[in-house]
Short mmCIF file of C-alpha atoms and ligand atoms in Angstrom, two decimals:
data_model
loop_
_atom_site.label_atom_id
_atom_site.label_comp_id
_atom_site.label_asym_id
_atom_site.label_seq_id
_atom_site.Cartn_x
_atom_site.Cartn_y
_atom_site.Cartn_z
CA MET E 2 12.96 -36.17 -17.45
CA LEU E 3 10.39 -34.02 -15.64
CA GLY E 4 7.60 -35.57 -13.89
CA SER E 5 4.34 -33.86 -14.33
CA ALA E 6 4.97 -32.03 -10.79
CA GLY E 7 8.02 -30.40 -12.41
CA ARG E 8 10.11 -32.66 -10.32
CA GLU E 9 12.53 -35.00 -11.96
CA GLU E 10 11.47 -38.35 -12.30
CA GLY E 11 13.13 -41.14 -9.70
CA VAL E 12 14.06 -38.29 -7.59
CA PRO E 13 12.60 -39.36 -4.00
CA VAL E 14 10.21 -36.83 -2.55
CA PRO E 15 12.18 -35.41 0.92
CA GLU E 16 10.29 -35.80 3.65
CA SER E 17 10.24 -32.68 5.36
CA PRO E 18 7.28 -30.70 3.80
CA LEU E 19 10.03 -27.61 3.90
CA SER E 20 12.98 -28.64 2.35
CA ILE E 21 10.58 -29.26 -1.38
CA LEU E 22 10.09 -25.70 -1.00
CA PRO E 23 11.47 -23.69 -3.87
CA ALA E 24 14.40 -21.19 -2.71
CA VAL E 25 12.19 -18.08 -3.19
CA PHE E 26 9.58 -19.81 -0.64
CA ALA E 27 12.18 -19.51 2.28
CA GLU E 28 11.95 -17.00 4.94
CA SER E 29 13.86 -14.33 3.85
CA PRO E 30 15.90 -12.06 6.32
CA LEU E 31 15.25 -8.97 4.77
CA SER E 32 11.51 -9.84 4.96
CA VAL E 33 9.38 -7.15 6.62
CA PHE E 34 6.64 -8.87 8.38
CA PRO E 35 4.08 -5.57 8.17
CA GLU E 36 2.37 -5.03 11.29
CA SER E 37 -0.98 -3.36 12.02
CA PRO E 38 -1.89 -0.71 12.13
CA MET E 39 -0.18 0.22 8.63
CA ARG E 40 -0.90 1.83 5.41
CA ALA E 41 -2.18 -0.40 2.50
CA VAL E 42 -2.95 0.42 -1.14
CA VAL E 43 -5.23 -2.14 -2.43
CA ALA E 44 -5.40 -2.48 -6.25
CA GLY E 45 -8.92 -3.67 -7.09
CA GLY E 46 -10.16 -2.89 -3.53
CA ALA E 47 -13.78 -2.42 -4.97
CA GLY E 48 -13.67 -5.84 -6.78
CA PHE E 49 -15.56 -9.02 -4.84
CA ILE E 50 -12.34 -10.17 -2.57
CA GLY E 51 -10.88 -6.89 -2.53
CA SER E 52 -13.82 -5.11 -0.71
CA TYR E 53 -13.42 -7.67 1.80
CA LEU E 54 -9.99 -7.63 2.41
CA CYS E 55 -10.45 -3.24 2.47
CA THR E 56 -12.93 -3.83 5.18
CA ALA E 57 -10.95 -6.54 7.24
CA LEU E 58 -7.76 -3.94 7.22
CA ALA E 59 -10.07 -0.88 8.39
CA ASP E 60 -11.59 -2.90 10.83
CA ARG E 61 -8.33 -3.83 12.31
CA GLY E 62 -7.30 -0.19 12.43
CA ASP E 63 -5.02 0.13 8.91
CA GLU E 64 -5.40 2.92 6.72
CA VAL E 65 -6.67 1.77 3.36
CA HIS E 66 -6.33 3.57 -0.01
CA CYS E 67 -8.14 1.77 -2.67
CA VAL E 68 -7.52 2.05 -6.56
CA ASP E 69 -10.11 0.61 -8.63
CA ASP E 70 -11.35 1.22 -12.22
CA LEU E 71 -14.40 -0.17 -11.80
CA SER E 72 -14.55 -2.14 -14.34
CA SER E 73 -15.69 -5.24 -12.62
CA GLY E 74 -15.80 -3.93 -9.02
CA SER E 75 -18.41 -1.13 -7.86
CA GLU E 76 -18.64 1.65 -5.84
CA GLU E 77 -21.48 -0.29 -4.04
CA ASN E 78 -18.86 -2.68 -2.99
CA ILE E 79 -17.09 -0.26 -0.69
CA ALA E 80 -19.96 1.93 0.11
CA HIS E 81 -19.68 0.98 3.59
CA LEU E 82 -16.07 2.22 3.81
CA ILE E 83 -16.24 5.14 2.08
CA ASP E 84 -16.76 7.74 4.99
CA ARG E 85 -14.64 5.85 7.29
CA PRO E 86 -11.34 7.65 8.67
CA GLY E 87 -8.08 6.09 7.44
CA PHE E 88 -9.80 4.69 4.28
CA SER E 89 -9.80 6.62 0.73
CA PHE E 90 -10.68 5.59 -2.55
CA SER E 91 -9.68 6.55 -6.36
CA ARG E 92 -11.14 5.20 -9.57
CA HIS E 93 -8.00 4.67 -11.61
CA ASP E 94 -6.56 2.21 -14.05
CA ILE E 95 -3.47 0.68 -12.77
CA THR E 96 -2.40 0.01 -16.12
CA VAL E 97 -1.59 3.31 -17.19
CA GLY E 98 0.46 4.13 -14.20
CA LEU E 99 0.08 4.11 -10.20
CA ASP E 100 1.26 6.98 -7.77
CA VAL E 101 0.33 7.02 -4.70
CA PRO E 102 1.74 9.79 -2.33
CA GLY E 103 2.54 9.27 1.52
CA THR E 104 3.84 6.14 3.63
CA ILE E 105 3.11 2.79 2.28
CA ASP E 106 3.76 -0.35 4.11
CA ALA E 107 1.86 -2.85 1.58
CA VAL E 108 0.80 -3.08 -1.86
CA LEU E 109 -1.90 -5.85 -2.46
CA ASP E 110 -2.66 -6.50 -6.43
CA LEU E 111 -5.81 -8.03 -6.66
CA ALA E 112 -7.09 -5.49 -9.86
CA SER E 113 -7.85 -8.24 -12.61
CA PRO E 114 -11.38 -9.59 -13.84
CA ALA E 115 -11.90 -12.86 -12.44
CA SER E 116 -15.22 -14.37 -13.59
CA PRO E 117 -14.64 -16.18 -16.81
CA LYS E 118 -17.27 -14.30 -18.41
CA ASP E 119 -15.59 -10.71 -17.49
CA TYR E 120 -12.11 -11.77 -18.46
CA LEU E 121 -13.46 -13.15 -22.11
CA ALA E 122 -15.83 -9.60 -22.80
CA ARG E 123 -12.28 -8.03 -21.83
CA PRO E 124 -9.41 -10.09 -23.18
CA ILE E 125 -6.62 -7.91 -23.87
CA PRO E 126 -7.45 -5.32 -20.75
CA THR E 127 -7.12 -8.53 -18.50
CA LEU E 128 -3.68 -9.05 -19.96
CA GLU E 129 -2.73 -5.79 -19.38
CA VAL E 130 -3.47 -5.42 -15.89
CA GLY E 131 -1.68 -8.49 -15.33
CA SER E 132 1.17 -7.23 -16.78
CA ALA E 133 1.49 -3.49 -16.86
CA GLY E 134 -0.71 -3.31 -14.10
CA THR E 135 1.02 -5.55 -11.65
CA ARG E 136 4.30 -4.15 -12.57
CA ASN E 137 3.20 -0.30 -11.88
CA CYS E 138 2.21 -2.17 -8.30
CA LEU E 139 5.47 -3.89 -8.01
CA GLU E 140 7.26 -0.26 -8.87
CA LEU E 141 4.63 1.46 -6.29
CA ALA E 142 5.88 -1.06 -3.38
CA GLU E 143 9.51 -0.71 -4.45
CA LYS E 144 9.30 3.04 -4.44
CA ALA E 145 7.72 3.04 -0.74
CA GLY E 146 9.74 0.35 0.34
CA ALA E 147 6.59 -1.75 1.15
CA VAL E 148 5.58 -5.55 0.82
CA PHE E 149 4.09 -6.57 -2.12
CA LEU E 150 1.29 -9.40 -2.08
CA LEU E 151 0.11 -10.53 -5.70
CA THR E 152 -3.44 -12.31 -5.88
CA SER E 153 -2.56 -14.96 -8.39
CA THR E 154 -5.06 -18.21 -9.03
CA SER E 155 -5.63 -21.87 -9.43
CA GLU E 156 -5.82 -21.13 -13.19
CA VAL E 157 -2.10 -21.60 -13.58
CA TYR E 158 -2.48 -24.96 -12.96
CA GLY E 159 -4.69 -24.82 -16.44
CA ASP E 160 -6.75 -27.93 -16.83
CA PRO E 161 -4.32 -30.22 -14.12
CA GLU E 162 -3.10 -33.69 -14.69
CA VAL E 163 -2.03 -33.51 -10.84
CA HIS E 164 -4.67 -33.83 -8.08
CA PRO E 165 -5.09 -31.96 -5.83
CA GLN E 166 -2.48 -29.47 -7.25
CA PRO E 167 0.59 -28.42 -4.78
CA GLU E 168 2.14 -25.34 -5.45
CA SER E 169 5.26 -27.60 -7.01
CA TYR E 170 2.94 -28.31 -10.21
CA TRP E 171 3.65 -26.00 -13.08
CA GLY E 172 0.22 -26.48 -14.53
CA ARG E 173 -1.14 -27.41 -18.00
CA VAL E 174 -2.42 -24.23 -19.72
CA ASN E 175 -3.57 -23.85 -23.30
CA PRO E 176 -1.42 -20.99 -23.81
CA ILE E 177 -3.57 -19.56 -26.92
CA GLY E 178 -6.92 -20.76 -25.89
CA ILE E 179 -9.97 -18.34 -24.88
CA ARG E 180 -8.97 -18.83 -20.91
CA SER E 181 -5.26 -18.00 -21.88
CA VAL E 182 -5.86 -14.11 -21.16
CA TYR E 183 -6.48 -14.82 -17.71
CA ASP E 184 -4.20 -17.67 -17.00
CA GLU E 185 -1.11 -16.46 -18.72
CA ALA E 186 -1.81 -12.80 -17.49
CA LYS E 187 -1.37 -14.29 -13.92
CA ARG E 188 1.18 -17.00 -14.98
CA TYR E 189 3.33 -13.55 -16.21
CA ALA E 190 2.20 -11.69 -13.17
CA GLU E 191 3.96 -14.39 -10.94
CA ALA E 192 7.01 -14.33 -13.42
CA LEU E 193 7.39 -10.56 -12.94
CA THR E 194 6.96 -10.47 -9.14
CA PHE E 195 9.64 -13.35 -8.72
CA ALA E 196 12.04 -11.57 -10.95
CA PHE E 197 11.35 -8.02 -8.86
CA GLN E 198 12.07 -10.70 -5.89
CA ARG E 199 15.41 -11.86 -7.17
CA ASP E 200 16.54 -9.07 -9.59
CA ARG E 201 15.75 -5.91 -7.45
CA GLY E 202 15.21 -7.51 -3.92
CA ALA E 203 11.63 -7.02 -3.53
CA ASP E 204 9.77 -8.21 -0.41
CA VAL E 205 6.75 -10.17 -2.20
CA ARG E 206 3.88 -12.56 -1.25
CA VAL E 207 2.17 -14.64 -3.95
CA ALA E 208 -1.11 -16.37 -2.94
CA ARG E 209 -2.86 -18.66 -5.63
CA ILE E 210 -6.78 -18.20 -5.15
CA PHE E 211 -9.11 -20.81 -5.74
CA ASN E 212 -12.71 -20.19 -6.56
CA THR E 213 -14.28 -17.70 -3.75
CA TYR E 214 -17.63 -16.92 -3.57
CA GLY E 215 -20.04 -14.96 -0.82
CA PRO E 216 -22.29 -12.40 -0.36
CA ARG E 217 -21.36 -9.36 -2.84
CA LEU E 218 -21.01 -11.71 -6.04
CA ARG E 219 -22.54 -10.04 -8.72
CA PRO E 220 -25.86 -12.22 -10.02
CA SER E 221 -24.94 -11.57 -13.38
CA ASP E 222 -21.47 -12.37 -12.97
CA GLY E 223 -21.22 -15.65 -14.81
CA ARG E 224 -20.04 -17.52 -11.90
CA VAL E 225 -21.00 -21.17 -10.64
CA VAL E 226 -22.51 -19.82 -7.58
CA SER E 227 -23.93 -16.42 -8.82
CA ASN E 228 -25.78 -18.50 -11.55
CA PHE E 229 -27.11 -21.18 -9.80
CA LEU E 230 -28.68 -18.84 -6.82
CA ASP E 231 -29.88 -16.28 -9.20
CA GLN E 232 -31.64 -19.16 -11.41
CA ALA E 233 -32.72 -21.08 -7.91
CA LEU E 234 -34.21 -17.84 -6.28
CA THR E 235 -35.71 -16.48 -9.49
CA GLY E 236 -37.28 -19.77 -10.47
CA ARG E 237 -35.33 -20.43 -13.70
CA PRO E 238 -33.68 -23.92 -14.29
CA LEU E 239 -30.07 -24.00 -12.92
CA SER E 240 -27.26 -24.33 -15.93
CA VAL E 241 -25.05 -27.14 -15.55
CA TYR E 242 -22.52 -26.94 -17.96
CA GLY E 243 -21.53 -30.18 -19.65
CA ASP E 244 -22.49 -33.05 -17.66
CA GLY E 245 -21.73 -31.24 -14.53
CA SER E 246 -18.89 -33.88 -13.68
CA GLN E 247 -16.15 -31.50 -13.56
CA THR E 248 -15.46 -30.38 -10.14
CA ARG E 249 -14.65 -27.28 -8.11
CA SER E 250 -13.48 -26.40 -4.51
CA LEU E 251 -15.17 -23.19 -3.60
CA CYS E 252 -13.66 -20.82 -0.50
CA PHE E 253 -15.97 -18.76 1.54
CA VAL E 254 -14.82 -15.34 1.37
CA ASP E 255 -13.95 -14.69 5.23
CA ASP E 256 -11.79 -17.68 4.92
CA GLN E 257 -10.09 -16.58 1.62
CA VAL E 258 -9.22 -12.78 3.60
CA ALA E 259 -7.80 -14.50 6.35
CA GLY E 260 -5.78 -16.77 4.31
CA LEU E 261 -4.31 -13.31 2.77
CA LEU E 262 -3.72 -11.56 5.63
CA ALA E 263 -1.91 -14.98 7.18
CA LEU E 264 0.57 -14.75 3.81
CA LEU E 265 0.83 -11.24 4.16
CA ALA E 266 1.78 -10.94 7.90
CA SER E 267 4.15 -14.12 7.21
CA GLY E 268 7.75 -14.11 5.84
CA CYS E 269 6.83 -16.59 3.10
CA SER E 270 7.17 -15.23 -0.48
CA GLY E 271 4.90 -18.36 -1.83
CA PRO E 272 3.44 -19.24 -4.16
CA VAL E 273 0.81 -20.53 -1.30
CA ASN E 274 -2.34 -22.32 -2.22
CA ILE E 275 -5.28 -20.47 -0.64
CA GLY E 276 -8.32 -22.12 -1.29
CA ASN E 277 -10.90 -24.79 0.44
CA PRO E 278 -10.16 -28.44 -0.60
CA GLU E 279 -13.69 -29.81 -0.27
CA GLU E 280 -14.08 -30.56 -3.47
CA VAL E 281 -17.67 -30.99 -4.99
CA THR E 282 -18.70 -31.60 -8.81
CA VAL E 283 -20.71 -29.06 -10.34
CA LEU E 284 -23.57 -31.37 -10.81
CA GLU E 285 -23.45 -31.88 -7.01
CA LEU E 286 -23.48 -28.24 -6.17
CA ALA E 287 -26.28 -27.78 -8.46
CA GLU E 288 -28.35 -30.47 -6.09
CA ARG E 289 -27.07 -28.84 -3.20
CA VAL E 290 -28.30 -25.18 -4.13
CA ILE E 291 -31.61 -27.02 -4.97
CA ALA E 292 -31.82 -28.37 -1.90
CA LEU E 293 -30.91 -25.42 -0.31
CA THR E 294 -33.62 -22.95 -1.54
CA GLY E 295 -36.10 -25.55 -2.21
CA THR E 296 -36.72 -24.43 -6.00
CA SER E 297 -38.70 -26.93 -8.03
CA SER E 298 -36.96 -25.11 -11.22
CA GLY E 299 -34.68 -28.29 -11.83
CA ILE E 300 -31.75 -28.81 -14.24
CA VAL E 301 -30.80 -27.54 -17.88
CA PHE E 302 -27.93 -28.98 -19.23
CA GLU E 303 -25.97 -26.54 -21.67
CA PRO E 304 -22.78 -27.03 -23.79
CA LEU E 305 -19.23 -27.09 -21.99
CA PRO E 306 -17.18 -23.95 -22.35
CA ALA E 307 -14.04 -24.46 -24.09
CA ASP E 308 -10.86 -25.44 -22.14
CA ASP E 309 -13.21 -25.47 -19.06
CA PRO E 310 -10.67 -27.49 -16.20
CA THR E 311 -11.95 -30.93 -15.61
CA ARG E 312 -11.27 -30.58 -11.74
CA ARG E 313 -9.61 -28.30 -9.45
CA CYS E 314 -8.94 -28.96 -6.01
CA PRO E 315 -6.20 -27.26 -3.58
CA ASP E 316 -3.49 -28.93 -1.73
CA ILE E 317 -3.13 -26.88 1.00
CA SER E 318 -0.44 -28.18 3.18
CA ARG E 319 1.88 -25.21 2.87
CA ALA E 320 -0.91 -22.88 3.87
CA ARG E 321 -1.68 -25.19 7.08
CA GLU E 322 2.12 -25.31 7.75
CA MET E 323 3.67 -21.92 6.61
CA LEU E 324 1.05 -19.82 7.46
CA GLY E 325 -1.29 -22.00 10.37
CA TRP E 326 -4.40 -20.96 8.05
CA GLU E 327 -7.24 -23.21 6.95
CA PRO E 328 -10.96 -22.66 5.67
CA ARG E 329 -13.47 -23.16 8.56
CA ILE E 330 -16.37 -22.58 6.77
CA PRO E 331 -18.27 -25.47 5.25
CA LEU E 332 -19.98 -25.34 1.59
CA ASP E 333 -23.41 -25.50 3.10
CA GLU E 334 -22.73 -23.08 5.37
CA GLY E 335 -21.30 -20.43 3.01
CA LEU E 336 -24.17 -21.16 0.38
CA ALA E 337 -26.50 -20.65 2.99
CA ARG E 338 -25.11 -17.15 3.90
CA THR E 339 -24.56 -16.43 0.03
CA ALA E 340 -28.37 -17.04 -0.55
CA GLU E 341 -29.43 -14.91 1.85
CA TRP E 342 -27.61 -12.21 0.59
CA MET E 343 -28.55 -12.90 -2.90
CA LYS E 344 -32.34 -12.54 -1.91
CA THR E 345 -32.20 -9.06 -1.02
CA ILE E 346 -30.20 -8.41 -4.24
CA VAL E 347 -32.65 -10.66 -6.86
CA ALA E 348 -36.04 -9.43 -4.74
N1 UDP N 13 -20.50 -23.47 -14.38
C1 UDP N 13 -21.82 -24.33 -14.93
N2 UDP N 13 -23.30 -23.26 -14.80
C2 UDP N 13 -22.87 -21.90 -14.73
C3 UDP N 13 -21.89 -21.79 -14.60
C4 UDP N 13 -20.72 -22.05 -14.58
O1 UDP N 13 -21.91 -25.64 -14.78
O2 UDP N 13 -24.07 -21.63 -15.02
C5 UDP N 13 -19.36 -24.31 -14.32
C6 UDP N 13 -18.07 -23.96 -15.31
O3 UDP N 13 -18.41 -24.98 -16.57
C7 UDP N 13 -17.02 -24.44 -14.54
C8 UDP N 13 -17.39 -24.42 -13.44
O4 UDP N 13 -18.98 -24.43 -12.76
O5 UDP N 13 -17.26 -26.15 -14.80
C9 UDP N 13 -17.27 -23.11 -12.14
O6 UDP N 13 -17.49 -22.13 -13.57
P1 UDP N 13 -16.69 -20.67 -13.09
O7 UDP N 13 -17.45 -19.64 -13.85
O8 UDP N 13 -17.27 -20.32 -11.68
O9 UDP N 13 -15.40 -20.43 -12.61
P2 UDP N 13 -14.15 -21.22 -13.00
O10 UDP N 13 -13.39 -21.88 -11.94
O11 UDP N 13 -14.38 -21.87 -14.53
O12 UDP N 13 -12.99 -20.24 -13.42
#
């Protein structure tokens, strides 16, 4: 009988954190530790997190080839990189194939709509990019002998019964619900990545990204931080869905990118949760945004979308132990930095 964490009930939990890791997590003797300077291909590099990752790689001297179809990313996100030596960009849909000539040390797959508004508007392309798109990235990495990093998601845990969520939890996803186009695409992408590792000896890393925010979030992307800041700064009431008792744990984008780079440089396949365990209810988040911006527009309660997870918080023990990483930027500081940027956009 399996318990909710996917472990046999009644079986004692081993004491060592390392001994509970699945075999795929163990450091592989074949693993390459890509060292900077290197050449990386970043699929989805013009997206929100992707553009920060491209910047961090370029800043440390890596060559970066960014591939993006600009369906949810934008050229604005990478405008500061476009003239930098060693940076190149191609507008391309990775679901139709992916061929990048030359030496490649790492292929980083961040290509997917990630806000519920975006993936609900493009359900089939979302499934395609997590399946065909990820496969094309894996095959490019295989051909080039490069390390492959997949950015998966906390959505693989669905509406979780285990809290906080460790990587060993198998999740509770509605496989046919509206969010399934994203959740199941990422679950498939993880399955495909580990099949490539087991069957074809691919050198892989899988990060499970929890809610991430920061400057460059599109005010119109429908996410909670973008909506609340946009509403507060334009004098509209903050739209809290449901009663606002659902929780999220928000990671500032600089911390997220540091976690992804630590995972890439490690010999760990993962999956590894990369997120901030500072958990807040959505209502509390609204109150913090109101306090931060000084808006007097108040809160309006709106219906809770279908299958909206009731709580979400990463257990980041594995990232702490295996990567020596943890987030540094507290929510209030990150919100203030994001608000400063959002002011320049909505002005
Ligand atoms: N949410 C909200 N008001 C908004 C946007 C989102 O109350 O204007 C809630 C949403 O219902 C969810 C949480 O905030 O419970 C986070 O939503 P988001 O779309 O940012 O990402 P999710 O974690 O659901 O993928």
